[in-house]
Amino acid sequence: MYGYKRCPRFNCHSNESPFTSPPPQITMWKPYIPFFLLLFSTILFLSPTTTTAEIKSLTINFDTRPMIFFEKFGFTPKGRVTISVSSVVLSSSSQLEFSHLGFFLLNDENLLQVLTKIKQNASFCVLDYRYIYPLFTFGDISPPPPRPPASFNRSFPVLGSNEYSLFFANCDSETSVSMVVRTEIFNFDSNGSRDYLSAGQTQLPSLFFLFFVAYLAFFVVWVYTCYIYKHLIHRIHLLMAVLLLMKGLNLICAAEHKHYVKVTGLPHGWNLWFYIFQFIHVVLLFSVLVLIGAGWSFLKPSLQDREKKVLMIVIPLQVLANLTSAVIGDTDPFIKDWVTWNQVFLLVDIICCCAIIFPIVWSIRSLRETLKTDGNEKVSRNLAKLILFKQFYIVIIGYLCFTRIVVFALRTIAAYKYQWISNAAEETASFVFFIVMFYMFRPVEKNECFILDQKEEEDAEIALRNESFCLRNFEAA
């Protein structure tokens, strides 16, 4: 039986180690403290002041778009839409046709047909399309705007359960519209109370609270483990503990956010706390992944220059991603740049996911090269490290693919009543990933991840000599 015996406090950097480096530099992060403070202040300062809710006040200024998308909502048979329009200003070079401006609902099945008809026929008016769910036009208002009164309020029951998108249509390309729109969209639950969450999201407060309890228990177990093996813990384990705490706080804020939106239609400030803890959690997560992948405080006490560069690239990108996420979540699709913000978020997220892979690949390649030169007495130790990092590499790839591809597919194909399933799948995958990662790098005296029996060692050594340990797709990294 061969095994890897830990040195006290992970300071196993003898002259024979491929990761020989100076003693740990406690002040490594001091030059970056002002930078982190600046980034954190930026996320607080730039957090949008509008709220994510189903009671929304939106301002449109001199807009000439034929269709303006407000929001999508899943209705039960007891759904209702209330629309209040004020400060209406219409500007046109021709005679106004008030019946060509109005609000309507449209489901996804007919939306593609409408967009196709608009593309084929510029004079096509969606308000004349028979498959829309019309609410009202400006011609239904007496007197019509902009004559006094220039504000009006209408409430409409939505018959039948379905998912509808709320639109405003302007069928006159020469007319620009300015107005303030306030919308209230809700369902009535079995008790007759208003539920401002969509039919597929009404379970989210309970779901997020359940995962908060799970992460809280996980945090307690991790702190207890670190206390029991306090002579073996290092800085990376403390960061991992903070990561668990921030994830739990992020979930409880998400639960409170959704609860207040469900009951009152407004988040009552919980959306701000949600974005703050989401920012800290995501930045910490990517930082921990980079640090573990680089072997910081596990294989070596300090980072190399290229690993520091990856970290200093990933963190600002995550700041940008969180700012983008806040803009997407707290604004509405009616703004013209909403699609652009979504594209920016997707691009930044892909770049960050690719960046965190490189430190792991570098560690694997370095261990492979070391195995070719080390003596037999170190083969077992380095093979165990190599296998561990390969397993960690596979776990990260699986986690990223599931949360970015499978979860997106679930959101796309799931019926609107079951949209919460994609959230449950994402949080479950994250929780399982945390458990696996923390188990692999836990501070225990004899970590099973570093123990190889004789057969496993022989098989791994043969595979290594046959170059099966080579990550061919990242050979140029």
Short mmCIF file of C-alpha atoms in Angstrom, two decimals:
data_model
loop_
_atom_site.label_atom_id
_atom_site.label_comp_id
_atom_site.label_asym_id
_atom_site.label_seq_id
_atom_site.Cartn_x
_atom_site.Cartn_y
_atom_site.Cartn_z
CA MET A 1 0.00 0.00 0.00
CA TYR A 2 1.37 3.33 -1.06
CA GLY A 3 0.11 6.60 0.29
CA TYR A 4 0.83 10.27 0.46
CA LYS A 5 1.61 11.51 3.95
CA ARG A 6 0.95 15.18 4.49
CA CYS A 7 3.57 17.45 5.96
CA PRO A 8 2.48 19.80 8.77
CA ARG A 9 0.37 22.70 7.46
CA PHE A 10 0.91 21.58 3.87
CA ASN A 11 4.44 23.00 3.75
CA CYS A 12 5.78 20.14 1.66
CA HIS A 13 8.17 22.12 -0.52
CA SER A 14 11.44 20.24 -0.30
CA ASN A 15 14.23 20.66 -2.80
CA GLU A 16 12.96 17.68 -4.75
CA SER A 17 9.47 19.09 -5.22
CA PRO A 18 8.62 20.47 -8.64
CA PHE A 19 6.82 23.33 -6.92
CA THR A 20 9.72 24.55 -4.80
CA SER A 21 9.15 28.17 -3.90
CA PRO A 22 9.95 30.70 -1.17
CA PRO A 23 8.05 30.63 2.12
CA PRO A 24 4.43 31.79 2.00
CA GLN A 25 4.02 35.46 1.36
CA ILE A 26 1.33 36.66 3.72
CA THR A 27 1.32 40.09 2.09
CA MET A 28 0.67 38.76 -1.42
CA TRP A 29 -2.82 40.30 -1.50
CA LYS A 30 -1.97 43.69 0.04
CA PRO A 31 -1.20 45.45 -3.28
CA TYR A 32 -4.64 44.42 -4.54
CA ILE A 33 -6.70 45.50 -1.52
CA PRO A 34 -7.45 49.00 -2.93
CA PHE A 35 -8.44 47.38 -6.20
CA PHE A 36 -10.94 45.05 -4.49
CA LEU A 37 -12.36 47.93 -2.45
CA LEU A 38 -12.82 49.96 -5.63
CA LEU A 39 -14.60 47.09 -7.35
CA PHE A 40 -16.90 46.50 -4.39
CA SER A 41 -17.74 50.20 -4.20
CA THR A 42 -18.47 50.17 -7.93
CA ILE A 43 -21.00 47.35 -7.64
CA LEU A 44 -22.77 49.21 -4.80
CA PHE A 45 -22.77 52.54 -6.61
CA LEU A 46 -23.91 51.19 -9.95
CA SER A 47 -26.64 48.90 -8.62
CA PRO A 48 -29.84 49.93 -10.39
CA THR A 49 -32.39 51.81 -8.32
CA THR A 50 -35.35 50.21 -10.03
CA THR A 51 -36.77 47.02 -8.62
CA THR A 52 -37.32 43.54 -9.93
CA ALA A 53 -40.99 42.94 -9.30
CA GLU A 54 -44.34 42.39 -10.93
CA ILE A 55 -45.37 45.94 -10.03
CA LYS A 56 -43.31 48.06 -12.38
CA SER A 57 -43.13 51.69 -13.39
CA LEU A 58 -41.49 52.21 -16.77
CA THR A 59 -40.73 55.35 -18.73
CA ILE A 60 -40.72 55.40 -22.54
CA ASN A 61 -39.28 58.41 -24.34
CA PHE A 62 -40.02 59.20 -28.01
CA ASP A 63 -40.03 55.55 -29.07
CA THR A 64 -41.03 54.58 -32.62
CA ARG A 65 -40.57 50.80 -32.40
CA PRO A 66 -43.54 48.82 -33.82
CA MET A 67 -43.54 46.49 -30.79
CA ILE A 68 -42.22 47.12 -27.29
CA PHE A 69 -41.86 44.04 -25.09
CA PHE A 70 -42.51 44.65 -21.39
CA GLU A 71 -42.46 41.30 -19.60
CA LYS A 72 -43.49 37.66 -19.67
CA PHE A 73 -45.79 36.11 -17.07
CA GLY A 74 -47.33 32.71 -16.48
CA PHE A 75 -51.03 33.03 -15.71
CA THR A 76 -53.34 30.69 -13.86
CA PRO A 77 -57.09 30.73 -14.60
CA LYS A 78 -57.35 33.56 -12.05
CA GLY A 79 -54.77 35.91 -13.56
CA ARG A 80 -55.13 39.64 -13.96
CA VAL A 81 -53.35 42.57 -15.65
CA THR A 82 -53.63 46.18 -14.52
CA ILE A 83 -52.11 48.90 -16.71
CA SER A 84 -51.89 52.57 -15.82
CA VAL A 85 -50.60 55.03 -18.44
CA SER A 86 -49.76 58.67 -17.71
CA SER A 87 -47.80 61.62 -19.14
CA VAL A 88 -48.68 60.54 -22.68
CA VAL A 89 -47.05 62.53 -25.47
CA LEU A 90 -47.63 61.56 -29.11
CA SER A 91 -45.68 63.13 -31.93
CA SER A 92 -46.51 62.41 -35.57
CA SER A 93 -45.91 64.00 -38.96
CA SER A 94 -49.24 62.63 -40.16
CA GLN A 95 -52.74 62.38 -38.74
CA LEU A 96 -52.84 60.26 -35.60
CA GLU A 97 -54.69 56.93 -35.69
CA PHE A 98 -55.31 56.15 -32.02
CA SER A 99 -56.56 52.65 -32.81
CA HIS A 100 -53.05 51.84 -34.10
CA LEU A 101 -51.52 52.22 -30.62
CA GLY A 102 -52.37 49.85 -27.82
CA PHE A 103 -51.48 47.04 -25.42
CA PHE A 104 -51.96 43.32 -25.96
CA LEU A 105 -50.84 39.89 -24.74
CA LEU A 106 -49.25 37.27 -26.96
CA ASN A 107 -48.10 33.74 -26.26
CA ASP A 108 -44.85 32.27 -27.57
CA GLU A 109 -46.60 30.03 -30.07
CA ASN A 110 -47.87 33.00 -32.08
CA LEU A 111 -44.99 35.38 -31.46
CA LEU A 112 -42.83 33.87 -34.21
CA GLN A 113 -45.67 34.22 -36.72
CA VAL A 114 -46.14 37.88 -35.79
CA LEU A 115 -42.43 38.64 -36.20
CA THR A 116 -42.42 36.87 -39.57
CA LYS A 117 -45.42 38.89 -40.78
CA ILE A 118 -43.82 42.17 -39.67
CA LYS A 119 -40.64 41.27 -41.52
CA GLN A 120 -42.51 40.34 -44.69
CA ASN A 121 -44.96 43.24 -44.62
CA ALA A 122 -43.87 46.57 -43.15
CA SER A 123 -47.48 47.81 -43.09
CA PHE A 124 -48.73 44.84 -41.06
CA CYS A 125 -50.39 45.94 -37.80
CA VAL A 126 -50.17 43.37 -35.02
CA LEU A 127 -53.28 44.85 -33.39
CA ASP A 128 -55.28 43.44 -36.33
CA TYR A 129 -53.85 39.95 -35.80
CA ARG A 130 -56.60 37.60 -34.65
CA TYR A 131 -54.44 35.45 -32.37
CA ILE A 132 -53.41 38.21 -29.98
CA TYR A 133 -55.11 38.83 -26.62
CA PRO A 134 -56.08 42.51 -26.99
CA LEU A 135 -56.27 44.70 -23.89
CA PHE A 136 -56.99 48.21 -25.13
CA THR A 137 -55.95 50.81 -27.70
CA PHE A 138 -55.68 54.57 -27.33
CA GLY A 139 -58.86 54.75 -29.42
CA ASP A 140 -60.75 53.15 -26.52
CA ILE A 141 -59.90 56.09 -24.29
CA SER A 142 -62.36 58.95 -24.20
CA PRO A 143 -61.13 61.49 -24.93
CA PRO A 144 -58.03 59.96 -26.56
CA PRO A 145 -54.57 61.22 -25.55
CA PRO A 146 -52.93 63.66 -25.47
CA ARG A 147 -56.14 65.54 -24.72
CA PRO A 148 -57.05 65.74 -21.04
CA PRO A 149 -57.13 63.54 -19.13
CA ALA A 150 -53.70 62.35 -20.29
CA SER A 151 -53.64 59.46 -17.84
CA PHE A 152 -55.85 56.39 -17.57
CA ASN A 153 -56.05 53.05 -15.84
CA ARG A 154 -57.42 49.72 -17.03
CA SER A 155 -57.65 46.30 -15.37
CA PHE A 156 -58.26 43.09 -17.32
CA PRO A 157 -58.91 39.48 -16.28
CA VAL A 158 -56.92 36.89 -18.22
CA LEU A 159 -59.13 33.93 -19.01
CA GLY A 160 -57.40 30.59 -19.24
CA SER A 161 -53.97 29.55 -18.00
CA ASN A 162 -51.04 30.21 -20.29
CA GLU A 163 -47.80 32.16 -20.47
CA TYR A 164 -48.22 35.52 -22.15
CA SER A 165 -45.88 38.37 -23.03
CA LEU A 166 -47.12 41.93 -22.56
CA PHE A 167 -46.50 44.21 -25.55
CA PHE A 168 -47.24 47.73 -26.63
CA ALA A 169 -47.85 48.13 -30.36
CA ASN A 170 -47.27 51.23 -32.47
CA CYS A 171 -48.46 50.53 -36.00
CA ASP A 172 -47.69 54.04 -37.25
CA SER A 173 -43.97 54.29 -38.05
CA GLU A 174 -44.23 58.11 -38.19
CA THR A 175 -45.52 58.37 -34.63
CA SER A 176 -43.27 58.54 -31.59
CA VAL A 177 -44.62 57.74 -28.14
CA SER A 178 -43.60 59.03 -24.73
CA MET A 179 -45.39 57.83 -21.62
CA VAL A 180 -45.05 56.43 -18.12
CA VAL A 181 -46.47 52.94 -17.78
CA ARG A 182 -47.24 51.19 -14.48
CA THR A 183 -48.13 47.52 -14.65
CA GLU A 184 -49.42 45.07 -12.07
CA ILE A 185 -49.54 41.43 -13.13
CA PHE A 186 -50.62 38.77 -10.67
CA ASN A 187 -52.58 35.59 -10.06
CA PHE A 188 -55.00 34.82 -7.26
CA ASP A 189 -54.01 31.84 -5.14
CA SER A 190 -56.39 29.37 -3.49
CA ASN A 191 -56.88 31.73 -0.53
CA GLY A 192 -57.85 34.64 -2.76
CA SER A 193 -54.57 36.50 -2.11
CA ARG A 194 -52.53 38.07 -4.85
CA ASP A 195 -49.48 36.16 -6.05
CA TYR A 196 -47.19 38.45 -8.03
CA LEU A 197 -44.82 35.66 -9.08
CA SER A 198 -45.34 33.85 -12.35
CA ALA A 199 -47.02 30.46 -12.17
CA GLY A 200 -43.67 28.73 -12.70
CA GLN A 201 -41.82 30.74 -10.05
CA THR A 202 -44.18 30.77 -7.09
CA GLN A 203 -42.21 27.88 -5.53
CA LEU A 204 -38.88 29.74 -5.61
CA PRO A 205 -38.99 31.29 -2.09
CA SER A 206 -39.35 27.85 -0.49
CA LEU A 207 -36.75 26.35 -2.84
CA PHE A 208 -34.11 28.97 -2.07
CA PHE A 209 -34.77 28.73 1.68
CA LEU A 210 -34.37 24.95 1.55
CA PHE A 211 -30.96 25.27 -0.10
CA PHE A 212 -30.00 27.98 2.37
CA VAL A 213 -30.58 25.50 5.22
CA ALA A 214 -28.51 22.89 3.34
CA TYR A 215 -25.59 25.29 2.86
CA LEU A 216 -25.83 26.43 6.48
CA ALA A 217 -25.50 22.81 7.65
CA PHE A 218 -22.63 22.33 5.18
CA PHE A 219 -20.90 25.42 6.57
CA VAL A 220 -21.20 24.13 10.14
CA VAL A 221 -19.75 20.74 9.15
CA TRP A 222 -16.87 22.43 7.28
CA VAL A 223 -16.03 24.72 10.21
CA TYR A 224 -16.13 21.73 12.57
CA THR A 225 -13.80 19.78 10.25
CA CYS A 226 -11.38 22.69 10.10
CA TYR A 227 -11.46 22.95 13.89
CA ILE A 228 -10.79 19.25 14.37
CA TYR A 229 -7.84 19.35 11.93
CA LYS A 230 -6.76 22.90 12.70
CA HIS A 231 -3.09 21.86 12.55
CA LEU A 232 -3.63 21.00 8.86
CA ILE A 233 -5.76 23.89 7.62
CA HIS A 234 -4.38 26.57 5.39
CA ARG A 235 -5.60 29.84 3.88
CA ILE A 236 -7.44 28.09 1.04
CA HIS A 237 -9.66 26.29 3.56
CA LEU A 238 -10.59 29.60 5.19
CA LEU A 239 -11.52 31.02 1.79
CA MET A 240 -13.64 27.95 1.14
CA ALA A 241 -15.46 28.54 4.44
CA VAL A 242 -16.16 32.17 3.48
CA LEU A 243 -17.38 30.94 0.08
CA LEU A 244 -19.94 28.66 1.75
CA LEU A 245 -21.10 31.48 4.02
CA MET A 246 -21.54 33.91 1.12
CA LYS A 247 -23.44 31.31 -0.90
CA GLY A 248 -25.80 30.75 2.02
CA LEU A 249 -26.37 34.48 2.52
CA ASN A 250 -26.97 34.86 -1.20
CA LEU A 251 -29.67 32.17 -1.05
CA ILE A 252 -31.46 33.57 2.00
CA CYS A 253 -31.54 37.02 0.35
CA ALA A 254 -32.89 35.42 -2.83
CA ALA A 255 -35.58 33.67 -0.79
CA GLU A 256 -36.60 36.91 0.96
CA HIS A 257 -36.48 38.80 -2.33
CA LYS A 258 -38.84 36.36 -4.05
CA HIS A 259 -41.08 36.10 -0.99
CA TYR A 260 -41.71 39.84 -0.81
CA VAL A 261 -42.22 40.06 -4.57
CA LYS A 262 -44.71 37.20 -4.35
CA VAL A 263 -46.70 38.78 -1.53
CA THR A 264 -46.44 42.52 -2.25
CA GLY A 265 -45.11 42.80 -5.80
CA LEU A 266 -42.02 44.69 -4.57
CA PRO A 267 -38.72 43.36 -3.12
CA HIS A 268 -38.49 45.96 -0.30
CA GLY A 269 -34.72 46.33 -0.74
CA TRP A 270 -33.88 42.62 -0.66
CA ASN A 271 -32.83 42.76 -4.31
CA LEU A 272 -29.91 45.04 -3.37
CA TRP A 273 -28.67 42.60 -0.71
CA PHE A 274 -29.16 39.75 -3.15
CA TYR A 275 -26.90 41.40 -5.74
CA ILE A 276 -24.28 42.29 -3.11
CA PHE A 277 -23.94 38.72 -1.83
CA GLN A 278 -24.20 37.31 -5.35
CA PHE A 279 -21.28 39.51 -6.35
CA ILE A 280 -19.15 38.38 -3.40
CA HIS A 281 -20.11 34.73 -3.87
CA VAL A 282 -19.38 34.55 -7.58
CA VAL A 283 -16.05 36.40 -7.30
CA LEU A 284 -15.02 34.13 -4.43
CA LEU A 285 -16.10 31.01 -6.32
CA PHE A 286 -14.02 31.75 -9.40
CA SER A 287 -11.10 32.87 -7.24
CA VAL A 288 -11.18 29.65 -5.21
CA LEU A 289 -11.37 27.57 -8.40
CA VAL A 290 -8.33 29.36 -9.82
CA LEU A 291 -6.38 29.05 -6.57
CA ILE A 292 -7.15 25.35 -6.13
CA GLY A 293 -6.43 24.66 -9.77
CA ALA A 294 -3.07 26.42 -9.44
CA GLY A 295 -2.27 24.40 -6.31
CA TRP A 296 -2.05 27.43 -4.03
CA SER A 297 -1.41 26.35 -0.42
CA PHE A 298 -1.88 22.77 -1.61
CA LEU A 299 1.06 22.12 -3.91
CA LYS A 300 2.85 25.42 -3.41
CA PRO A 301 2.62 28.37 -1.02
CA SER A 302 2.47 31.13 -3.65
CA LEU A 303 1.23 31.72 -7.18
CA GLN A 304 3.32 32.08 -10.29
CA ASP A 305 3.06 35.22 -12.40
CA ARG A 306 0.87 33.64 -15.07
CA GLU A 307 -1.55 32.34 -12.43
CA LYS A 308 -1.74 35.78 -10.84
CA LYS A 309 -2.55 37.22 -14.26
CA VAL A 310 -5.39 34.73 -14.73
CA LEU A 311 -6.78 35.67 -11.32
CA MET A 312 -6.55 39.39 -12.03
CA ILE A 313 -8.34 38.85 -15.35
CA VAL A 314 -11.11 36.67 -13.94
CA ILE A 315 -12.00 38.99 -11.04
CA PRO A 316 -12.65 42.15 -13.12
CA LEU A 317 -14.57 40.07 -15.64
CA GLN A 318 -16.73 38.71 -12.85
CA VAL A 319 -17.37 42.27 -11.69
CA LEU A 320 -18.54 43.09 -15.21
CA ALA A 321 -20.65 39.93 -15.33
CA ASN A 322 -22.35 40.81 -12.03
CA LEU A 323 -23.03 44.37 -13.14
CA THR A 324 -24.51 42.97 -16.36
CA SER A 325 -26.60 40.48 -14.39
CA ALA A 326 -27.92 43.31 -12.20
CA VAL A 327 -28.86 45.37 -15.25
CA ILE A 328 -30.63 42.40 -16.83
CA GLY A 329 -32.45 41.48 -13.63
CA ASP A 330 -33.47 44.95 -12.48
CA THR A 331 -34.36 46.49 -15.82
CA ASP A 332 -36.90 45.34 -18.34
CA PRO A 333 -36.81 44.14 -21.94
CA PHE A 334 -38.44 47.36 -23.13
CA ILE A 335 -35.06 49.18 -23.03
CA LYS A 336 -33.32 49.10 -26.39
CA ASP A 337 -29.99 47.75 -25.08
CA TRP A 338 -31.48 44.90 -23.04
CA VAL A 339 -30.48 42.25 -25.62
CA THR A 340 -26.96 43.68 -25.79
CA TRP A 341 -26.57 43.34 -22.02
CA ASN A 342 -27.59 39.69 -22.30
CA GLN A 343 -24.97 39.10 -24.99
CA VAL A 344 -22.28 40.81 -22.89
CA PHE A 345 -23.15 38.64 -19.89
CA LEU A 346 -22.98 35.45 -21.99
CA LEU A 347 -19.62 36.41 -23.51
CA VAL A 348 -18.03 37.34 -20.17
CA ASP A 349 -19.31 34.17 -18.53
CA ILE A 350 -17.81 32.00 -21.30
CA ILE A 351 -14.44 33.77 -21.02
CA CYS A 352 -14.35 33.26 -17.23
CA CYS A 353 -15.28 29.59 -17.54
CA CYS A 354 -12.44 29.05 -20.01
CA ALA A 355 -9.95 31.04 -17.92
CA ILE A 356 -10.35 28.96 -14.76
CA ILE A 357 -9.40 25.81 -16.72
CA PHE A 358 -5.89 26.97 -17.56
CA PRO A 359 -4.38 26.82 -14.02
CA ILE A 360 -5.60 23.23 -13.66
CA VAL A 361 -4.11 22.29 -17.02
CA TRP A 362 -0.81 23.91 -16.08
CA SER A 363 -0.72 21.97 -12.80
CA ILE A 364 -1.47 18.68 -14.59
CA ARG A 365 1.21 19.28 -17.21
CA SER A 366 3.76 20.19 -14.55
CA LEU A 367 3.00 17.04 -12.59
CA ARG A 368 3.29 14.93 -15.74
CA GLU A 369 6.69 16.37 -16.52
CA THR A 370 7.81 15.78 -12.94
CA LEU A 371 6.81 12.12 -13.05
CA LYS A 372 9.24 11.54 -15.91
CA THR A 373 12.21 12.76 -13.88
CA ASP A 374 11.39 11.86 -10.25
CA GLY A 375 12.75 8.81 -8.55
CA ASN A 376 10.61 5.83 -7.60
CA GLU A 377 10.20 7.08 -4.04
CA LYS A 378 8.09 10.03 -5.27
CA VAL A 379 6.11 8.29 -8.00
CA SER A 380 3.21 7.35 -5.72
CA ARG A 381 2.89 10.84 -4.28
CA ASN A 382 2.92 12.65 -7.60
CA LEU A 383 0.65 10.08 -9.26
CA ALA A 384 -1.89 10.67 -6.50
CA LYS A 385 -1.69 14.42 -7.05
CA LEU A 386 -1.99 13.97 -10.79
CA ILE A 387 -5.05 11.74 -10.51
CA LEU A 388 -6.64 14.18 -8.06
CA PHE A 389 -6.16 17.14 -10.39
CA LYS A 390 -7.47 15.17 -13.36
CA GLN A 391 -10.56 14.29 -11.35
CA PHE A 392 -10.97 17.93 -10.32
CA TYR A 393 -10.62 18.97 -13.95
CA ILE A 394 -13.40 16.56 -14.97
CA VAL A 395 -15.63 17.73 -12.11
CA ILE A 396 -15.28 21.39 -13.12
CA ILE A 397 -15.96 20.63 -16.79
CA GLY A 398 -19.06 18.64 -15.82
CA TYR A 399 -20.28 21.40 -13.51
CA LEU A 400 -19.80 24.16 -16.08
CA CYS A 401 -21.45 22.15 -18.86
CA PHE A 402 -24.43 21.25 -16.68
CA THR A 403 -25.07 24.75 -15.33
CA ARG A 404 -24.52 26.48 -18.69
CA ILE A 405 -26.01 23.98 -21.14
CA VAL A 406 -28.35 21.55 -19.39
CA VAL A 407 -29.94 24.23 -17.18
CA PHE A 408 -30.44 26.48 -20.23
CA ALA A 409 -32.07 23.57 -22.06
CA LEU A 410 -34.40 22.96 -19.12
CA ARG A 411 -35.43 26.62 -19.09
CA THR A 412 -36.12 26.41 -22.81
CA ILE A 413 -38.10 23.17 -23.01
CA ALA A 414 -39.86 23.11 -19.63
CA ALA A 415 -43.48 24.19 -19.55
CA TYR A 416 -44.03 27.60 -17.98
CA LYS A 417 -45.63 26.02 -14.90
CA TYR A 418 -42.39 24.13 -14.21
CA GLN A 419 -39.80 26.87 -14.68
CA TRP A 420 -38.71 26.36 -11.07
CA ILE A 421 -37.25 22.97 -12.08
CA SER A 422 -34.35 24.67 -13.88
CA ASN A 423 -33.57 26.65 -10.70
CA ALA A 424 -33.76 23.46 -8.64
CA ALA A 425 -31.45 21.66 -11.08
CA GLU A 426 -28.93 24.51 -11.03
CA GLU A 427 -28.85 24.76 -7.24
CA THR A 428 -28.65 20.98 -6.88
CA ALA A 429 -25.72 20.82 -9.30
CA SER A 430 -23.96 23.64 -7.43
CA PHE A 431 -24.51 21.93 -4.07
CA VAL A 432 -23.19 18.59 -5.35
CA PHE A 433 -20.21 20.35 -6.92
CA PHE A 434 -19.41 22.07 -3.61
CA ILE A 435 -19.62 18.76 -1.75
CA VAL A 436 -17.29 17.02 -4.19
CA MET A 437 -14.77 19.87 -4.31
CA PHE A 438 -14.69 20.33 -0.55
CA TYR A 439 -14.38 16.57 -0.02
CA MET A 440 -11.46 16.31 -2.44
CA PHE A 441 -9.49 19.10 -0.75
CA ARG A 442 -10.62 18.70 2.86
CA PRO A 443 -8.03 19.14 5.65
CA VAL A 444 -7.71 15.61 7.07
CA GLU A 445 -4.70 13.63 8.18
CA LYS A 446 -5.10 10.86 5.60
CA ASN A 447 -7.08 11.99 2.61
CA GLU A 448 -8.30 9.00 0.62
CA CYS A 449 -7.76 11.08 -2.50
CA PHE A 450 -4.01 10.75 -1.93
CA ILE A 451 -3.93 7.01 -1.32
CA LEU A 452 -3.19 4.56 -4.13
CA ASP A 453 -2.98 0.83 -3.77
CA GLN A 454 -0.30 -1.04 -5.68
CA LYS A 455 -2.52 -2.02 -8.62
CA GLU A 456 -3.85 1.54 -9.06
CA GLU A 457 -0.31 2.88 -9.01
CA GLU A 458 0.90 0.38 -11.61
CA ASP A 459 -2.08 1.06 -13.89
CA ALA A 460 -1.63 4.82 -13.56
CA GLU A 461 2.08 4.61 -14.29
CA ILE A 462 1.49 2.51 -17.43
CA ALA A 463 -1.17 4.96 -18.59
CA LEU A 464 1.21 7.83 -18.00
CA ARG A 465 3.97 6.26 -20.06
CA ASN A 466 1.44 5.73 -22.86
CA GLU A 467 0.64 9.47 -22.76
CA SER A 468 -2.99 8.88 -21.79
CA PHE A 469 -2.63 11.51 -19.09
CA CYS A 470 -2.00 14.16 -21.71
CA LEU A 471 -4.77 16.72 -22.22
CA ARG A 472 -4.49 16.91 -25.96
CA ASN A 473 -7.06 19.65 -26.34
CA PHE A 474 -4.99 21.96 -24.14
CA GLU A 475 -1.52 21.10 -25.38
CA ALA A 476 -0.99 24.64 -26.56
CA ALA A 477 -1.95 26.14 -23.20
#
